[in-house]
């Protein structure tokens, strides 16, 4: 099974800050990495697919990069609405989610 | 508009059974693989099962293999999860999730239902 890790597990940043979340896979997953945003009491929403593709409707301040085993999600200018938990997902071999990164607004 | 509406959750004793349903609309149901993804209280996401658009191929996570069965009724545009021999660790919100294409290799989850809570106690 492919294991996914994320860092940090929580972060606190101010409106307007640039925020980066890292996701690592236990083996090479090529570009088969997605990011989801989940707000409390709501279902997750797809933000980024295939490492860097911006899902329709997702704000352009979100971007993704990486390949192989290391990937990042960047929020270029943090907004109050971005307070949420972010999960990475590998879909190279079956599928596995990372443990999540909770983003707080200072 | 894509709509995925789960039902069938509730409280069940350990060893019991439950069948979840997901009624869908707004797209061609048979053109998409579907999964169930669960989230135990206060924890992360765990993929449970996937079924192809035609229904002829399924995969289950090791944690539920032999106990859970995913199925679908394409004319009724409905997805199911039959859960048997339930354990306390199966307690979670269960989400019905639509994939971006039709085979079980399609594991990008583009649309999610609102979830249904299953409590095993």
Tab-separated table of C-alpha atoms in Angstrom:
chain	number	residue	atom	x	y	z
A	1	UNK	CA	0.000	0.000	0.000
A	2	UNK	CA	1.121	3.547	-0.699
A	3	UNK	CA	1.289	5.686	2.446
A	4	UNK	CA	0.795	9.446	2.334
A	5	UNK	CA	2.109	11.989	4.825
A	6	UNK	CA	1.435	15.709	5.083
A	7	UNK	CA	3.225	18.566	6.800
A	8	UNK	CA	2.502	20.534	8.767
A	9	UNK	CA	-0.493	18.962	10.478
A	10	UNK	CA	-1.770	22.414	11.404
A	11	UNK	CA	-0.768	25.914	10.463
A	12	UNK	CA	-1.862	29.397	11.390
A	13	UNK	CA	-1.342	32.301	9.003
A	14	UNK	CA	-2.627	35.783	8.340
A	15	UNK	CA	-4.850	36.987	5.535
A	16	UNK	CA	-2.657	37.722	2.534
A	17	UNK	CA	0.103	35.292	3.518
A	18	UNK	CA	1.535	32.741	1.087
A	19	UNK	CA	0.916	29.268	2.489
A	20	UNK	CA	2.509	25.979	1.436
A	21	UNK	CA	1.479	22.452	2.417
A	22	UNK	CA	3.672	19.454	1.621
A	23	UNK	CA	2.518	15.937	0.800
A	24	UNK	CA	4.850	12.954	0.479
A	25	UNK	CA	4.176	9.496	-0.924
A	26	UNK	CA	5.915	6.315	0.243
A	27	UNK	CA	6.681	5.424	-3.387
A	28	UNK	CA	6.687	7.058	-6.811
A	29	UNK	CA	3.146	8.064	-7.819
A	30	UNK	CA	4.193	10.028	-10.912
A	31	UNK	CA	1.716	12.923	-11.209
A	32	UNK	CA	-1.338	11.132	-9.810
A	33	UNK	CA	-1.933	13.447	-6.881
A	34	UNK	CA	-5.015	15.467	-5.988
A	35	UNK	CA	-5.862	17.993	-3.273
A	36	UNK	CA	-9.209	18.404	-1.525
A	37	UNK	CA	-10.547	21.098	0.786
A	38	UNK	CA	-12.931	20.204	3.605
A	39	UNK	CA	-14.735	22.675	5.849
A	40	UNK	CA	-16.276	21.575	9.166
A	41	UNK	CA	-19.467	19.579	8.720
A	42	UNK	CA	-19.142	19.577	4.932
A	43	UNK	CA	-18.029	17.110	2.304
A	44	UNK	CA	-14.573	17.492	0.757
A	45	UNK	CA	-14.267	19.422	-2.504
A	46	UNK	CA	-11.739	18.748	-5.247
A	47	UNK	CA	-9.285	21.617	-5.680
A	48	UNK	CA	-6.352	20.281	-7.687
A	49	UNK	CA	-6.060	17.177	-9.896
A	50	UNK	CA	-3.064	15.495	-11.532
A	51	UNK	CA	-0.647	17.494	-9.358
A	52	UNK	CA	-1.273	20.929	-10.870
A	53	UNK	CA	-4.644	21.027	-12.645
A	54	UNK	CA	-7.031	23.577	-11.137
A	55	UNK	CA	-10.533	22.122	-10.785
A	56	UNK	CA	-13.310	24.178	-12.371
A	57	UNK	CA	-14.618	26.669	-9.846
A	58	UNK	CA	-11.562	26.550	-7.588
A	59	UNK	CA	-9.988	29.972	-6.951
A	60	UNK	CA	-6.816	30.739	-8.924
A	61	UNK	CA	-4.892	31.476	-5.710
A	62	UNK	CA	-4.606	27.692	-5.277
A	63	UNK	CA	-1.826	25.923	-7.156
A	64	UNK	CA	-0.089	22.575	-7.012
A	65	UNK	CA	3.311	21.265	-7.995
A	66	UNK	CA	5.636	18.303	-7.607
A	67	UNK	CA	6.229	14.847	-9.026
A	68	UNK	CA	7.274	11.394	-7.932
A	69	UNK	CA	7.053	11.392	-4.148
A	70	UNK	CA	6.951	15.053	-3.098
A	71	UNK	CA	4.159	17.497	-3.806
A	72	UNK	CA	3.016	20.913	-2.611
A	73	UNK	CA	-0.212	22.860	-2.427
A	74	UNK	CA	0.266	26.623	-2.374
A	75	UNK	CA	-2.239	29.310	-1.509
A	76	UNK	CA	-0.754	32.481	-2.960
A	77	UNK	CA	-2.691	34.942	-0.798
A	78	UNK	CA	-4.614	33.401	2.091
A	79	UNK	CA	-8.249	34.462	2.400
A	80	UNK	CA	-10.679	34.060	5.327
A	81	UNK	CA	-12.678	31.511	3.289
A	82	UNK	CA	-9.595	29.264	3.085
A	83	UNK	CA	-9.913	28.202	6.717
A	84	UNK	CA	-10.330	24.433	6.265
A	85	UNK	CA	-8.585	21.071	6.319
A	86	UNK	CA	-6.677	20.109	3.187
A	87	UNK	CA	-6.102	16.501	2.149
A	88	UNK	CA	-3.826	15.112	-0.521
A	89	UNK	CA	-4.797	11.904	-2.333
A	90	UNK	CA	-2.751	9.558	-4.454
A	91	UNK	CA	-4.628	7.766	-7.203
A	92	UNK	CA	-1.756	5.945	-8.858
A	93	UNK	CA	-2.343	2.559	-7.202
A	94	UNK	CA	-5.866	2.235	-5.793
A	95	UNK	CA	-6.103	5.354	-3.648
A	96	UNK	CA	-4.923	6.717	-0.320
A	97	UNK	CA	-5.468	10.024	1.429
A	98	UNK	CA	-3.004	11.956	3.524
A	99	UNK	CA	-3.865	12.696	7.169
A	100	UNK	CA	-4.802	16.309	6.459
A	101	UNK	CA	-3.502	19.796	7.230
A	102	UNK	CA	-5.721	22.143	9.186
A	103	UNK	CA	-5.329	25.788	8.153
A	104	UNK	CA	-6.324	28.485	10.640
A	105	UNK	CA	-6.578	32.196	9.973
A	106	UNK	CA	-4.820	34.370	12.586
B	1	UNK	CA	-26.605	20.072	-11.516
B	2	UNK	CA	-24.933	16.983	-10.073
B	3	UNK	CA	-26.755	15.696	-7.010
B	4	UNK	CA	-25.669	12.816	-4.779
B	5	UNK	CA	-27.935	12.088	-1.818
B	6	UNK	CA	-26.997	9.370	0.665
B	7	UNK	CA	-29.415	7.632	2.986
B	8	UNK	CA	-29.595	4.554	5.176
B	9	UNK	CA	-27.236	5.492	7.959
B	10	UNK	CA	-28.096	5.059	11.606
B	11	UNK	CA	-27.300	3.249	14.836
B	12	UNK	CA	-26.571	-0.466	14.625
B	13	UNK	CA	-25.204	-3.004	17.103
B	14	UNK	CA	-21.839	-4.681	16.547
B	15	UNK	CA	-22.296	-7.664	14.244
B	16	UNK	CA	-25.314	-6.080	12.590
B	17	UNK	CA	-25.958	-5.044	9.013
B	18	UNK	CA	-26.912	-1.869	7.207
B	19	UNK	CA	-27.431	-0.893	3.572
B	20	UNK	CA	-26.536	2.580	2.411
B	21	UNK	CA	-28.037	4.120	-0.721
B	22	UNK	CA	-26.983	7.061	-2.853
B	23	UNK	CA	-29.569	8.534	-5.203
B	24	UNK	CA	-28.050	10.531	-8.023
B	25	UNK	CA	-29.198	12.928	-10.728
B	26	UNK	CA	-27.916	15.547	-13.132
B	27	UNK	CA	-25.539	13.378	-15.200
B	28	UNK	CA	-25.272	10.041	-17.003
B	29	UNK	CA	-24.919	7.661	-14.062
B	30	UNK	CA	-23.542	4.673	-15.986
B	31	UNK	CA	-20.686	6.759	-17.409
B	32	UNK	CA	-19.011	7.121	-14.029
B	33	UNK	CA	-17.343	4.866	-11.510
B	34	UNK	CA	-18.432	5.465	-7.937
B	35	UNK	CA	-16.812	5.008	-4.572
B	36	UNK	CA	-17.703	5.089	-0.923
B	37	UNK	CA	-15.283	7.086	1.235
B	38	UNK	CA	-15.678	7.240	5.004
B	39	UNK	CA	-14.529	9.563	7.741
B	40	UNK	CA	-14.492	8.470	11.352
B	41	UNK	CA	-15.308	11.236	13.853
B	42	UNK	CA	-12.500	13.782	14.071
B	43	UNK	CA	-10.241	11.875	11.685
B	44	UNK	CA	-9.237	11.806	8.036
B	45	UNK	CA	-10.634	10.241	4.891
B	46	UNK	CA	-10.540	6.519	4.121
B	47	UNK	CA	-11.503	5.059	0.744
B	48	UNK	CA	-13.764	2.024	1.213
B	49	UNK	CA	-14.969	0.637	-2.131
B	50	UNK	CA	-15.194	1.420	-5.851
B	51	UNK	CA	-17.425	0.116	-8.647
B	52	UNK	CA	-17.083	0.640	-12.380
B	53	UNK	CA	-19.756	2.372	-14.431
B	54	UNK	CA	-21.036	-0.910	-15.806
B	55	UNK	CA	-20.956	-2.531	-12.394
B	56	UNK	CA	-18.813	-5.446	-13.550
B	57	UNK	CA	-15.712	-4.542	-11.553
B	58	UNK	CA	-15.378	-3.724	-7.870
B	59	UNK	CA	-12.587	-3.222	-5.377
B	60	UNK	CA	-12.739	-2.994	-1.597
B	61	UNK	CA	-10.271	-1.796	1.006
B	62	UNK	CA	-8.684	-4.567	3.077
B	63	UNK	CA	-10.413	-3.187	6.179
B	64	UNK	CA	-13.857	-4.051	4.771
B	65	UNK	CA	-13.118	-6.899	2.360
B	66	UNK	CA	-15.501	-9.817	2.876
B	67	UNK	CA	-17.893	-7.686	4.948
B	68	UNK	CA	-18.951	-4.832	2.640
B	69	UNK	CA	-20.306	-5.072	-0.912
B	70	UNK	CA	-20.676	-2.164	-3.305
B	71	UNK	CA	-23.292	-2.372	-6.047
B	72	UNK	CA	-25.280	-0.138	-8.357
B	73	UNK	CA	-28.586	0.020	-10.208
B	74	UNK	CA	-27.909	1.936	-13.404
B	75	UNK	CA	-31.541	2.282	-14.572
B	76	UNK	CA	-32.345	3.784	-11.154
B	77	UNK	CA	-29.113	5.861	-10.995
B	78	UNK	CA	-28.510	4.587	-7.477
B	79	UNK	CA	-25.409	3.349	-5.675
B	80	UNK	CA	-25.454	0.965	-2.716
B	81	UNK	CA	-23.172	-0.248	0.046
B	82	UNK	CA	-24.201	-3.400	1.879
B	83	UNK	CA	-22.386	-3.504	5.196
B	84	UNK	CA	-22.380	-6.737	7.191
B	85	UNK	CA	-20.686	-7.844	10.407
B	86	UNK	CA	-20.285	-4.235	11.464
B	87	UNK	CA	-17.659	-3.274	14.027
B	88	UNK	CA	-17.215	-0.252	16.259
B	89	UNK	CA	-14.358	0.896	14.028
B	90	UNK	CA	-16.783	1.177	11.083
B	91	UNK	CA	-18.400	4.158	12.810
B	92	UNK	CA	-18.035	7.054	10.377
B	93	UNK	CA	-19.704	9.412	7.979
B	94	UNK	CA	-19.969	7.585	4.663
B	95	UNK	CA	-19.717	9.668	1.492
B	96	UNK	CA	-20.938	8.665	-1.950
B	97	UNK	CA	-18.321	9.883	-4.419
B	98	UNK	CA	-18.397	10.231	-8.215
B	99	UNK	CA	-15.279	9.587	-10.260
B	100	UNK	CA	-14.198	11.480	-13.352
B	101	UNK	CA	-14.639	8.503	-15.702
B	102	UNK	CA	-16.106	5.013	-15.886
B	103	UNK	CA	-13.529	2.386	-14.967
B	104	UNK	CA	-12.239	1.428	-11.528
B	105	UNK	CA	-8.966	3.058	-12.601
B	106	UNK	CA	-10.807	6.382	-12.377
B	107	UNK	CA	-10.109	7.368	-8.794
B	108	UNK	CA	-10.218	11.149	-9.012
B	109	UNK	CA	-13.218	12.117	-6.903
B	110	UNK	CA	-14.970	15.011	-8.607
B	111	UNK	CA	-18.287	15.145	-6.725
B	112	UNK	CA	-19.241	14.180	-3.176
B	113	UNK	CA	-22.560	13.672	-1.441
B	114	UNK	CA	-23.292	15.255	1.932
B	115	UNK	CA	-22.634	11.984	3.780
B	116	UNK	CA	-24.631	9.690	6.050
B	117	UNK	CA	-23.566	8.797	9.584
B	118	UNK	CA	-23.201	5.159	10.592
B	119	UNK	CA	-22.758	4.490	14.297
B	120	UNK	CA	-21.876	0.992	15.475
B	121	UNK	CA	-22.431	0.711	19.203
